[in-house]
PDB file of C-alpha atoms and ligand atoms in Angstrom:
ATOM      1  CA  MET A   1     165.032-135.902 -78.295  1.00  0.00           C
ATOM      2  CA  ALA A   2     161.583-134.314 -78.672  1.00  0.00           C
ATOM      3  CA  LYS A   3     159.432-135.706 -81.461  1.00  0.00           C
ATOM      4  CA  THR A   4     158.181-133.469 -84.257  1.00  0.00           C
ATOM      5  CA  LEU A   5     154.629-133.104 -85.545  1.00  0.00           C
ATOM      6  CA  VAL A   6     153.681-131.208 -88.717  1.00  0.00           C
ATOM      7  CA  ILE A   7     150.120-129.832 -88.659  1.00  0.00           C
ATOM      8  CA  THR A   8     148.223-128.459 -91.669  1.00  0.00           C
ATOM      9  CA  GLY A   9     145.336-126.126 -90.979  1.00  0.00           C
ATOM     10  CA  ALA A  10     147.176-125.014 -87.842  1.00  0.00           C
ATOM     11  CA  SER A  11     145.951-121.413 -87.904  1.00  0.00           C
ATOM     12  CA  SER A  12     142.615-122.133 -86.201  1.00  0.00           C
ATOM     13  CA  GLY A  13     140.199-124.703 -84.799  1.00  0.00           C
ATOM     14  CA  ILE A  14     141.326-128.322 -84.529  1.00  0.00           C
ATOM     15  CA  GLY A  15     144.813-127.675 -85.935  1.00  0.00           C
ATOM     16  CA  ALA A  16     145.627-124.841 -83.524  1.00  0.00           C
ATOM     17  CA  ALA A  17     144.277-126.801 -80.534  1.00  0.00           C
ATOM     18  CA  THR A  18     146.356-129.821 -81.551  1.00  0.00           C
ATOM     19  CA  ALA A  19     149.478-127.674 -81.840  1.00  0.00           C
ATOM     20  CA  LYS A  20     148.994-126.485 -78.259  1.00  0.00           C
ATOM     21  CA  ALA A  21     148.243-129.986 -76.938  1.00  0.00           C
ATOM     22  CA  ALA A  22     151.257-131.479 -78.721  1.00  0.00           C
ATOM     23  CA  ALA A  23     153.612-128.760 -77.478  1.00  0.00           C
ATOM     24  CA  GLU A  24     152.240-129.305 -73.974  1.00  0.00           C
ATOM     25  CA  ALA A  25     153.054-133.018 -74.350  1.00  0.00           C
ATOM     26  CA  GLY A  26     156.661-132.184 -75.301  1.00  0.00           C
ATOM     27  CA  TRP A  27     156.470-132.338 -79.100  1.00  0.00           C
ATOM     28  CA  ASN A  28     157.958-129.839 -81.536  1.00  0.00           C
ATOM     29  CA  VAL A  29     155.307-128.552 -83.904  1.00  0.00           C
ATOM     30  CA  ALA A  30     155.489-127.177 -87.447  1.00  0.00           C
ATOM     31  CA  LEU A  31     152.477-125.016 -88.230  1.00  0.00           C
ATOM     32  CA  LEU A  32     151.143-124.851 -91.810  1.00  0.00           C
ATOM     33  CA  ALA A  33     148.261-122.679 -93.089  1.00  0.00           C
ATOM     34  CA  ARG A  34     147.881-119.583 -95.259  1.00  0.00           C
ATOM     35  CA  SER A  35     147.298-117.040 -92.456  1.00  0.00           C
ATOM     36  CA  ALA A  36     150.857-116.022 -91.599  1.00  0.00           C
ATOM     37  CA  ASP A  37     149.738-113.610 -88.845  1.00  0.00           C
ATOM     38  CA  LYS A  38     147.788-116.308 -86.994  1.00  0.00           C
ATOM     39  CA  LEU A  39     150.615-118.836 -87.329  1.00  0.00           C
ATOM     40  CA  GLU A  40     153.182-116.345 -86.037  1.00  0.00           C
ATOM     41  CA  ALA A  41     150.956-115.507 -83.061  1.00  0.00           C
ATOM     42  CA  LEU A  42     150.477-119.189 -82.222  1.00  0.00           C
ATOM     43  CA  ALA A  43     154.178-119.946 -82.658  1.00  0.00           C
ATOM     44  CA  GLY A  44     154.962-116.986 -80.377  1.00  0.00           C
ATOM     45  CA  GLU A  45     152.607-118.381 -77.751  1.00  0.00           C
ATOM     46  CA  ILE A  46     154.155-121.866 -77.914  1.00  0.00           C
ATOM     47  CA  GLY A  47     157.805-120.736 -78.071  1.00  0.00           C
ATOM     48  CA  ASP A  48     160.906-122.487 -79.436  1.00  0.00           C
ATOM     49  CA  ALA A  49     159.067-125.775 -79.940  1.00  0.00           C
ATOM     50  CA  ALA A  50     157.002-124.197 -82.726  1.00  0.00           C
ATOM     51  CA  LEU A  51     157.905-123.220 -86.268  1.00  0.00           C
ATOM     52  CA  ALA A  52     155.464-121.306 -88.481  1.00  0.00           C
ATOM     53  CA  HIS A  53     155.428-122.215 -92.187  1.00  0.00           C
ATOM     54  CA  PRO A  54     152.839-120.052 -93.940  1.00  0.00           C
ATOM     55  CA  CYS A  55     151.855-121.896 -97.124  1.00  0.00           C
ATOM     56  CA  ASP A  56     148.985-122.993 -99.307  1.00  0.00           C
ATOM     57  CA  VAL A  57     148.646-126.754 -98.856  1.00  0.00           C
ATOM     58  CA  THR A  58     147.111-127.116-102.312  1.00  0.00           C
ATOM     59  CA  LYS A  59     150.509-126.113-103.744  1.00  0.00           C
ATOM     60  CA  ARG A  60     152.537-129.283-103.788  1.00  0.00           C
ATOM     61  CA  ASP A  61     155.936-127.553-103.891  1.00  0.00           C
ATOM     62  CA  GLU A  62     155.080-125.435-100.871  1.00  0.00           C
ATOM     63  CA  VAL A  63     154.119-128.484 -98.792  1.00  0.00           C
ATOM     64  CA  THR A  64     157.204-130.442 -99.825  1.00  0.00           C
ATOM     65  CA  GLU A  65     159.405-127.459 -98.978  1.00  0.00           C
ATOM     66  CA  ALA A  66     157.732-126.923 -95.586  1.00  0.00           C
ATOM     67  CA  LEU A  67     158.366-130.557 -94.650  1.00  0.00           C
ATOM     68  CA  LYS A  68     162.003-130.340 -95.777  1.00  0.00           C
ATOM     69  CA  ARG A  69     162.556-127.192 -93.725  1.00  0.00           C
ATOM     70  CA  THR A  70     160.855-128.765 -90.704  1.00  0.00           C
ATOM     71  CA  ALA A  71     163.056-131.865 -90.889  1.00  0.00           C
ATOM     72  CA  ALA A  72     166.179-129.697 -91.229  1.00  0.00           C
ATOM     73  CA  HIS A  73     165.161-127.469 -88.301  1.00  0.00           C
ATOM     74  CA  PHE A  74     164.056-130.132 -85.812  1.00  0.00           C
ATOM     75  CA  GLY A  75     166.160-133.074 -87.072  1.00  0.00           C
ATOM     76  CA  GLY A  76     163.328-135.182 -88.500  1.00  0.00           C
ATOM     77  CA  ILE A  77     159.563-135.648 -88.701  1.00  0.00           C
ATOM     78  CA  ASP A  78     157.760-138.190 -86.524  1.00  0.00           C
ATOM     79  CA  ALA A  79     154.172-137.369 -87.458  1.00  0.00           C
ATOM     80  CA  VAL A  80     152.094-135.362 -89.904  1.00  0.00           C
ATOM     81  CA  PHE A  81     148.530-134.269 -89.164  1.00  0.00           C
ATOM     82  CA  ALA A  82     146.837-133.471 -92.499  1.00  0.00           C
ATOM     83  CA  ASN A  83     143.963-131.495 -91.097  1.00  0.00           C
ATOM     84  CA  ALA A  84     143.362-128.498 -93.391  1.00  0.00           C
ATOM     85  CA  GLY A  85     139.901-128.682 -94.886  1.00  0.00           C
ATOM     86  CA  THR A  86     137.064-126.615 -96.179  1.00  0.00           C
ATOM     87  CA  GLY A  87     133.398-126.783 -97.127  1.00  0.00           C
ATOM     88  CA  VAL A  88     131.237-125.065 -99.741  1.00  0.00           C
ATOM     89  CA  SER A  89     128.732-122.253 -99.506  1.00  0.00           C
ATOM     90  CA  LYS A  90     126.258-123.753-101.993  1.00  0.00           C
ATOM     91  CA  PRO A  91     124.969-127.099-100.738  1.00  0.00           C
ATOM     92  CA  GLY A  92     123.660-129.920-102.908  1.00  0.00           C
ATOM     93  CA  ILE A  93     124.611-131.280-106.300  1.00  0.00           C
ATOM     94  CA  GLY A  94     121.917-129.843-108.560  1.00  0.00           C
ATOM     95  CA  ASN A  95     122.293-126.419-106.948  1.00  0.00           C
ATOM     96  CA  GLY A  96     126.009-126.728-106.220  1.00  0.00           C
ATOM     97  CA  ASP A  97     128.826-124.792-107.854  1.00  0.00           C
ATOM     98  CA  PRO A  98     131.366-127.019-109.658  1.00  0.00           C
ATOM     99  CA  ASP A  99     134.076-124.351-109.322  1.00  0.00           C
ATOM    100  CA  GLU A 100     133.563-124.397-105.572  1.00  0.00           C
ATOM    101  CA  TRP A 101     133.799-128.219-105.625  1.00  0.00           C
ATOM    102  CA  ARG A 102     137.125-127.983-107.431  1.00  0.00           C
ATOM    103  CA  ALA A 103     138.555-125.623-104.804  1.00  0.00           C
ATOM    104  CA  MET A 104     137.277-127.872-101.994  1.00  0.00           C
ATOM    105  CA  ILE A 105     138.617-131.038-103.617  1.00  0.00           C
ATOM    106  CA  ASP A 106     142.013-129.357-103.929  1.00  0.00           C
ATOM    107  CA  VAL A 107     142.114-128.828-100.149  1.00  0.00           C
ATOM    108  CA  ASN A 108     140.224-131.871 -98.843  1.00  0.00           C
ATOM    109  CA  ILE A 109     141.683-134.433-101.251  1.00  0.00           C
ATOM    110  CA  MET A 110     144.694-133.226-103.255  1.00  0.00           C
ATOM    111  CA  ALA A 111     146.362-131.477-100.310  1.00  0.00           C
ATOM    112  CA  VAL A 112     146.051-134.664 -98.235  1.00  0.00           C
ATOM    113  CA  LEU A 113     147.700-136.623-101.054  1.00  0.00           C
ATOM    114  CA  TYR A 114     150.476-134.048-101.437  1.00  0.00           C
ATOM    115  CA  ALA A 115     151.101-134.116 -97.687  1.00  0.00           C
ATOM    116  CA  ALA A 116     151.236-137.923 -97.624  1.00  0.00           C
ATOM    117  CA  HIS A 117     153.511-138.084-100.676  1.00  0.00           C
ATOM    118  CA  ALA A 118     155.899-135.507 -99.222  1.00  0.00           C
ATOM    119  CA  ALA A 119     155.746-137.078 -95.745  1.00  0.00           C
ATOM    120  CA  ILE A 120     156.507-140.716 -96.535  1.00  0.00           C
ATOM    121  CA  PRO A 121     160.287-140.344 -97.073  1.00  0.00           C
ATOM    122  CA  HIS A 122     160.513-138.556 -93.706  1.00  0.00           C
ATOM    123  CA  LEU A 123     158.167-140.957 -91.902  1.00  0.00           C
ATOM    124  CA  LYS A 124     160.044-144.001 -93.234  1.00  0.00           C
ATOM    125  CA  LYS A 125     163.109-142.807 -91.337  1.00  0.00           C
ATOM    126  CA  THR A 126     161.203-142.488 -88.050  1.00  0.00           C
ATOM    127  CA  LYS A 127     158.593-145.279 -88.493  1.00  0.00           C
ATOM    128  CA  GLY A 128     156.275-142.339 -88.153  1.00  0.00           C
ATOM    129  CA  HIS A 129     152.596-141.575 -88.136  1.00  0.00           C
ATOM    130  CA  PHE A 130     150.214-139.912 -90.626  1.00  0.00           C
ATOM    131  CA  VAL A 131     146.999-138.615 -89.089  1.00  0.00           C
ATOM    132  CA  VAL A 132     144.249-137.124 -91.241  1.00  0.00           C
ATOM    133  CA  THR A 133     140.989-135.390 -90.399  1.00  0.00           C
ATOM    134  CA  GLY A 134     138.028-137.273 -91.816  1.00  0.00           C
ATOM    135  CA  SER A 135     134.507-136.778 -90.532  1.00  0.00           C
ATOM    136  CA  LYS A 136     131.260-138.362 -89.497  1.00  0.00           C
ATOM    137  CA  ALA A 137     130.342-137.098 -92.970  1.00  0.00           C
ATOM    138  CA  GLY A 138     132.949-139.545 -94.317  1.00  0.00           C
ATOM    139  CA  ARG A 139     131.110-142.503 -92.756  1.00  0.00           C
ATOM    140  CA  ASP A 140     127.440-141.650 -93.373  1.00  0.00           C
ATOM    141  CA  THR A 141     125.148-140.525 -96.159  1.00  0.00           C
ATOM    142  CA  PHE A 142     124.531-136.774 -96.316  1.00  0.00           C
ATOM    143  CA  LYS A 143     121.978-135.784 -98.935  1.00  0.00           C
ATOM    144  CA  GLY A 144     123.678-134.121-101.917  1.00  0.00           C
ATOM    145  CA  SER A 145     126.913-133.413-100.030  1.00  0.00           C
ATOM    146  CA  VAL A 146     130.080-133.215-102.106  1.00  0.00           C
ATOM    147  CA  TYR A 147     131.934-132.275 -98.884  1.00  0.00           C
ATOM    148  CA  SER A 148     130.828-135.597 -97.394  1.00  0.00           C
ATOM    149  CA  ALA A 149     132.112-137.401-100.497  1.00  0.00           C
ATOM    150  CA  THR A 150     135.550-135.770-100.084  1.00  0.00           C
ATOM    151  CA  LYS A 151     135.649-137.150 -96.544  1.00  0.00           C
ATOM    152  CA  TRP A 152     134.631-140.611 -97.820  1.00  0.00           C
ATOM    153  CA  PHE A 153     137.763-140.323 -99.948  1.00  0.00           C
ATOM    154  CA  VAL A 154     139.803-139.455 -96.856  1.00  0.00           C
ATOM    155  CA  HIS A 155     138.504-142.515 -95.001  1.00  0.00           C
ATOM    156  CA  GLY A 156     139.290-144.867 -97.908  1.00  0.00           C
ATOM    157  CA  PHE A 157     142.673-143.297 -98.466  1.00  0.00           C
ATOM    158  CA  GLY A 158     143.547-143.426 -94.764  1.00  0.00           C
ATOM    159  CA  GLU A 159     142.984-147.197 -94.642  1.00  0.00           C
ATOM    160  CA  ASN A 160     144.967-147.792 -97.833  1.00  0.00           C
ATOM    161  CA  LEU A 161     147.805-145.594 -96.609  1.00  0.00           C
ATOM    162  CA  ALA A 162     147.852-147.441 -93.273  1.00  0.00           C
ATOM    163  CA  GLU A 163     148.385-150.724 -95.150  1.00  0.00           C
ATOM    164  CA  GLU A 164     151.273-149.230 -97.144  1.00  0.00           C
ATOM    165  CA  MET A 165     152.910-147.578 -94.123  1.00  0.00           C
ATOM    166  CA  ARG A 166     152.641-150.774 -92.114  1.00  0.00           C
ATOM    167  CA  GLU A 167     155.324-152.246 -94.390  1.00  0.00           C
ATOM    168  CA  PHE A 168     157.892-149.939 -92.803  1.00  0.00           C
ATOM    169  CA  GLY A 169     156.462-149.907 -89.295  1.00  0.00           C
ATOM    170  CA  GLY A 170     154.537-146.669 -89.815  1.00  0.00           C
ATOM    171  CA  ARG A 171     150.928-145.981 -88.915  1.00  0.00           C
ATOM    172  CA  ALA A 172     148.031-143.968 -90.338  1.00  0.00           C
ATOM    173  CA  THR A 173     144.914-142.821 -88.522  1.00  0.00           C
ATOM    174  CA  VAL A 174     141.687-141.126 -89.572  1.00  0.00           C
ATOM    175  CA  ILE A 175     140.170-138.821 -86.955  1.00  0.00           C
ATOM    176  CA  ALA A 176     136.424-138.685 -87.650  1.00  0.00           C
ATOM    177  CA  PRO A 177     134.586-136.050 -85.641  1.00  0.00           C
ATOM    178  CA  GLY A 178     130.956-135.053 -85.733  1.00  0.00           C
ATOM    179  CA  MET A 179     130.210-131.345 -85.396  1.00  0.00           C
ATOM    180  CA  VAL A 180     133.093-129.389 -83.826  1.00  0.00           C
ATOM    181  CA  ASP A 181     132.798-125.852 -82.446  1.00  0.00           C
ATOM    182  CA  THR A 182     135.251-124.070 -84.811  1.00  0.00           C
ATOM    183  CA  ALA A 183     135.394-121.306 -87.421  1.00  0.00           C
ATOM    184  CA  PHE A 184     134.148-123.951 -89.868  1.00  0.00           C
ATOM    185  CA  PHE A 185     130.727-122.639 -88.812  1.00  0.00           C
ATOM    186  CA  ASP A 186     129.602-119.015 -88.655  1.00  0.00           C
ATOM    187  CA  GLU A 187     127.782-119.512 -85.326  1.00  0.00           C
ATOM    188  CA  PRO A 188     129.367-120.791 -82.067  1.00  0.00           C
ATOM    189  CA  LYS A 189     128.423-124.378 -81.152  1.00  0.00           C
ATOM    190  CA  PRO A 190     129.254-124.494 -77.430  1.00  0.00           C
ATOM    191  CA  THR A 191     127.523-127.842 -76.754  1.00  0.00           C
ATOM    192  CA  LYS A 192     129.256-129.631 -79.653  1.00  0.00           C
ATOM    193  CA  ILE A 193     132.716-131.223 -79.680  1.00  0.00           C
ATOM    194  CA  GLN A 194     135.430-128.724 -78.754  1.00  0.00           C
ATOM    195  CA  ALA A 195     138.631-128.387 -80.804  1.00  0.00           C
ATOM    196  CA  GLU A 196     140.544-129.449 -77.668  1.00  0.00           C
ATOM    197  CA  ASP A 197     138.542-132.710 -77.590  1.00  0.00           C
ATOM    198  CA  VAL A 198     139.729-133.537 -81.093  1.00  0.00           C
ATOM    199  CA  ALA A 199     143.284-132.567 -80.119  1.00  0.00           C
ATOM    200  CA  ASN A 200     143.044-135.087 -77.255  1.00  0.00           C
ATOM    201  CA  ALA A 201     142.050-137.786 -79.745  1.00  0.00           C
ATOM    202  CA  VAL A 202     145.052-136.960 -81.929  1.00  0.00           C
ATOM    203  CA  MET A 203     147.410-137.074 -78.937  1.00  0.00           C
ATOM    204  CA  PHE A 204     145.916-140.405 -77.808  1.00  0.00           C
ATOM    205  CA  THR A 205     146.647-141.809 -81.255  1.00  0.00           C
ATOM    206  CA  LEU A 206     150.208-140.499 -81.262  1.00  0.00           C
ATOM    207  CA  SER A 207     150.997-141.789 -77.788  1.00  0.00           C
ATOM    208  CA  GLN A 208     150.197-145.475 -78.372  1.00  0.00           C
ATOM    209  CA  PRO A 209     152.945-148.116 -78.151  1.00  0.00           C
ATOM    210  CA  GLU A 210     154.418-149.388 -81.450  1.00  0.00           C
ATOM    211  CA  THR A 211     152.299-152.531 -81.216  1.00  0.00           C
ATOM    212  CA  ALA A 212     149.013-150.603 -81.434  1.00  0.00           C
ATOM    213  CA  ALA A 213     147.888-148.991 -84.683  1.00  0.00           C
ATOM    214  CA  VAL A 214     144.793-146.888 -84.036  1.00  0.00           C
ATOM    215  CA  ARG A 215     143.209-146.779 -87.504  1.00  0.00           C
ATOM    216  CA  GLU A 216     140.242-144.542 -86.742  1.00  0.00           C
ATOM    217  CA  ILE A 217     138.817-142.454 -83.933  1.00  0.00           C
ATOM    218  CA  TYR A 218     135.127-141.661 -84.292  1.00  0.00           C
ATOM    219  CA  LEU A 219     134.234-138.804 -81.968  1.00  0.00           C
ATOM    220  CA  MET A 220     130.682-137.516 -81.577  1.00  0.00           C
ATOM    221  CA  PRO A 221     129.130-134.634 -79.646  1.00  0.00           C
ATOM    222  CA  ASN A 222     127.306-135.666 -76.530  1.00  0.00           C
ATOM    223  CA  ASP A 223     124.410-133.178 -76.501  1.00  0.00           C
TER     224      ASP A 223
HETATM  225  O1  LIG B   1     137.939-125.521 -89.191  1.00  0.00           O
HETATM  226  P1  LIG B   1     138.740-124.163 -89.345  1.00  0.00           P
HETATM  227  P2  LIG B   1     138.214-126.886 -88.402  1.00  0.00           P
HETATM  228  N1  LIG B   1     146.148-124.046 -97.396  1.00  0.00           N
HETATM  229  O2  LIG B   1     138.017-123.440 -90.426  1.00  0.00           O
HETATM  230  C1  LIG B   1     143.211-124.246 -93.217  1.00  0.00           C
HETATM  231  C2  LIG B   1     137.307-131.077 -90.479  1.00  0.00           C
HETATM  232  N2  LIG B   1     136.043-131.239 -89.784  1.00  0.00           N
HETATM  233  O3  LIG B   1     139.286-126.791 -87.399  1.00  0.00           O
HETATM  234  O4  LIG B   1     144.797-121.167 -94.626  1.00  0.00           O
HETATM  235  C3  LIG B   1     146.480-124.117 -96.095  1.00  0.00           C
HETATM  236  O5  LIG B   1     138.921-123.528 -88.013  1.00  0.00           O
HETATM  237  C4  LIG B   1     142.784-122.939 -92.562  1.00  0.00           C
HETATM  238  O6  LIG B   1     143.868-122.023 -92.500  1.00  0.00           O
HETATM  239  P3  LIG B   1     144.045-120.705 -93.429  1.00  0.00           P
HETATM  240  C5  LIG B   1     137.364-130.075 -91.607  1.00  0.00           C
HETATM  241  O7  LIG B   1     136.816-130.600 -92.790  1.00  0.00           O
HETATM  242  C6  LIG B   1     135.475-130.200 -89.143  1.00  0.00           C
HETATM  243  O8  LIG B   1     136.881-127.361 -87.963  1.00  0.00           O
HETATM  244  O9  LIG B   1     144.869-119.812 -92.558  1.00  0.00           O
HETATM  245  N3  LIG B   1     145.599-124.196 -95.108  1.00  0.00           N
HETATM  246  C7  LIG B   1     142.465-123.406 -91.160  1.00  0.00           C
HETATM  247  O10 LIG B   1     143.638-123.452 -90.354  1.00  0.00           O
HETATM  248  C8  LIG B   1     138.866-129.885 -91.706  1.00  0.00           C
HETATM  249  O11 LIG B   1     139.447-130.919 -92.462  1.00  0.00           O
HETATM  250  C9  LIG B   1     134.260-130.409 -88.478  1.00  0.00           C
HETATM  251  O12 LIG B   1     142.680-120.192 -93.750  1.00  0.00           O
HETATM  252  C10 LIG B   1     144.296-124.170 -95.430  1.00  0.00           C
HETATM  253  C11 LIG B   1     141.963-124.836 -91.368  1.00  0.00           C
HETATM  254  O13 LIG B   1     142.313-125.236 -92.699  1.00  0.00           O
HETATM  255  C12 LIG B   1     139.334-130.013 -90.254  1.00  0.00           C
HETATM  256  O14 LIG B   1     138.249-130.586 -89.549  1.00  0.00           O
HETATM  257  C13 LIG B   1     133.669-131.634 -88.480  1.00  0.00           C
HETATM  258  C14 LIG B   1     143.864-124.077 -96.756  1.00  0.00           C
HETATM  259  C15 LIG B   1     140.460-124.923 -91.181  1.00  0.00           C
HETATM  260  O15 LIG B   1     140.191-124.620 -89.852  1.00  0.00           O
HETATM  261  C16 LIG B   1     139.727-128.723 -89.567  1.00  0.00           C
HETATM  262  O16 LIG B   1     138.650-127.806 -89.624  1.00  0.00           O
HETATM  263  C17 LIG B   1     134.274-132.669 -89.132  1.00  0.00           C
HETATM  264  C18 LIG B   1     144.852-124.010 -97.760  1.00  0.00           C
HETATM  265  N4  LIG B   1     144.550-123.920 -99.065  1.00  0.00           N
HETATM  266  C19 LIG B   1     135.470-132.471 -89.785  1.00  0.00           C
HETATM  267  N5  LIG B   1     142.508-124.059 -96.770  1.00  0.00           N
HETATM  268  C20 LIG B   1     133.580-129.310 -87.782  1.00  0.00           C
HETATM  269  N6  LIG B   1     134.195-128.162 -87.552  1.00  0.00           N
HETATM  270  O17 LIG B   1     132.407-129.521 -87.378  1.00  0.00           O
HETATM  271  C21 LIG B   1     142.110-124.131 -95.481  1.00  0.00           C
HETATM  272  O18 LIG B   1     133.670-133.873 -89.120  1.00  0.00           O
HETATM  273  N7  LIG B   1     143.179-124.200 -94.662  1.00  0.00           N
END
């Protein structure tokens, strides 16, 4: 039976590229993001192996429900890719906007926690895999960056989750890219990492034998 991957932030960039790569590799994919039109278009492109679940991942009930519906539709969940994330328009701490931080923390931190909490009962059944998008900014110091600090959280959480999941044969992986050419930036970045490159890293992680737990993939541009 085909395995099933749930992807948050599937409407564009890394999430959409991963949905295509996973479907190509024979996985079913459940697509979560707020943009229903984009999810429907992507699901239409992929076909029966895709299910669109428009939702706001900062709403815990919506995430829990999307995972339940995915498991009912495809017969289980083998992996969750918590990838939705956002930045801020006002950089720095002194000049930053605390309301903007709150909204970002809801997506970059709380939504990851909600996804993990909702996923564990499903992943216990399949000895499954939780993959989360961290960042180079979650490994290094970036002057005044609250975004970077949210990704430091993701890296710490990913390791702690991996230790907990290990108890039932599950695995957790942080994907840590440098700059990726996505809608995250207003300008195209053709010489930076491509969304498909990150998708390849996710698929590498998900295709390892049970004996190998890839805890982190650190992927940098090569320009
Ligand atoms: O960016 P983008 P990426 N509920 O803007 C979704 C990290 N990263 O692919 O809701 C549900 O194309 C949004 O969907 P929508 C980054 O921090 C990036 O680059 O329809 N979904 C969209 O699908 C993030 O964690 C770079 O607007 C929500 C997706 O998130 C991940 O990569 C470098 C949502 C964002 O897609 C994917 O970002 C790096 C919500 N409340 C890490 N809010 C980079 N691009 O350079 C947002 O190290 N989304």
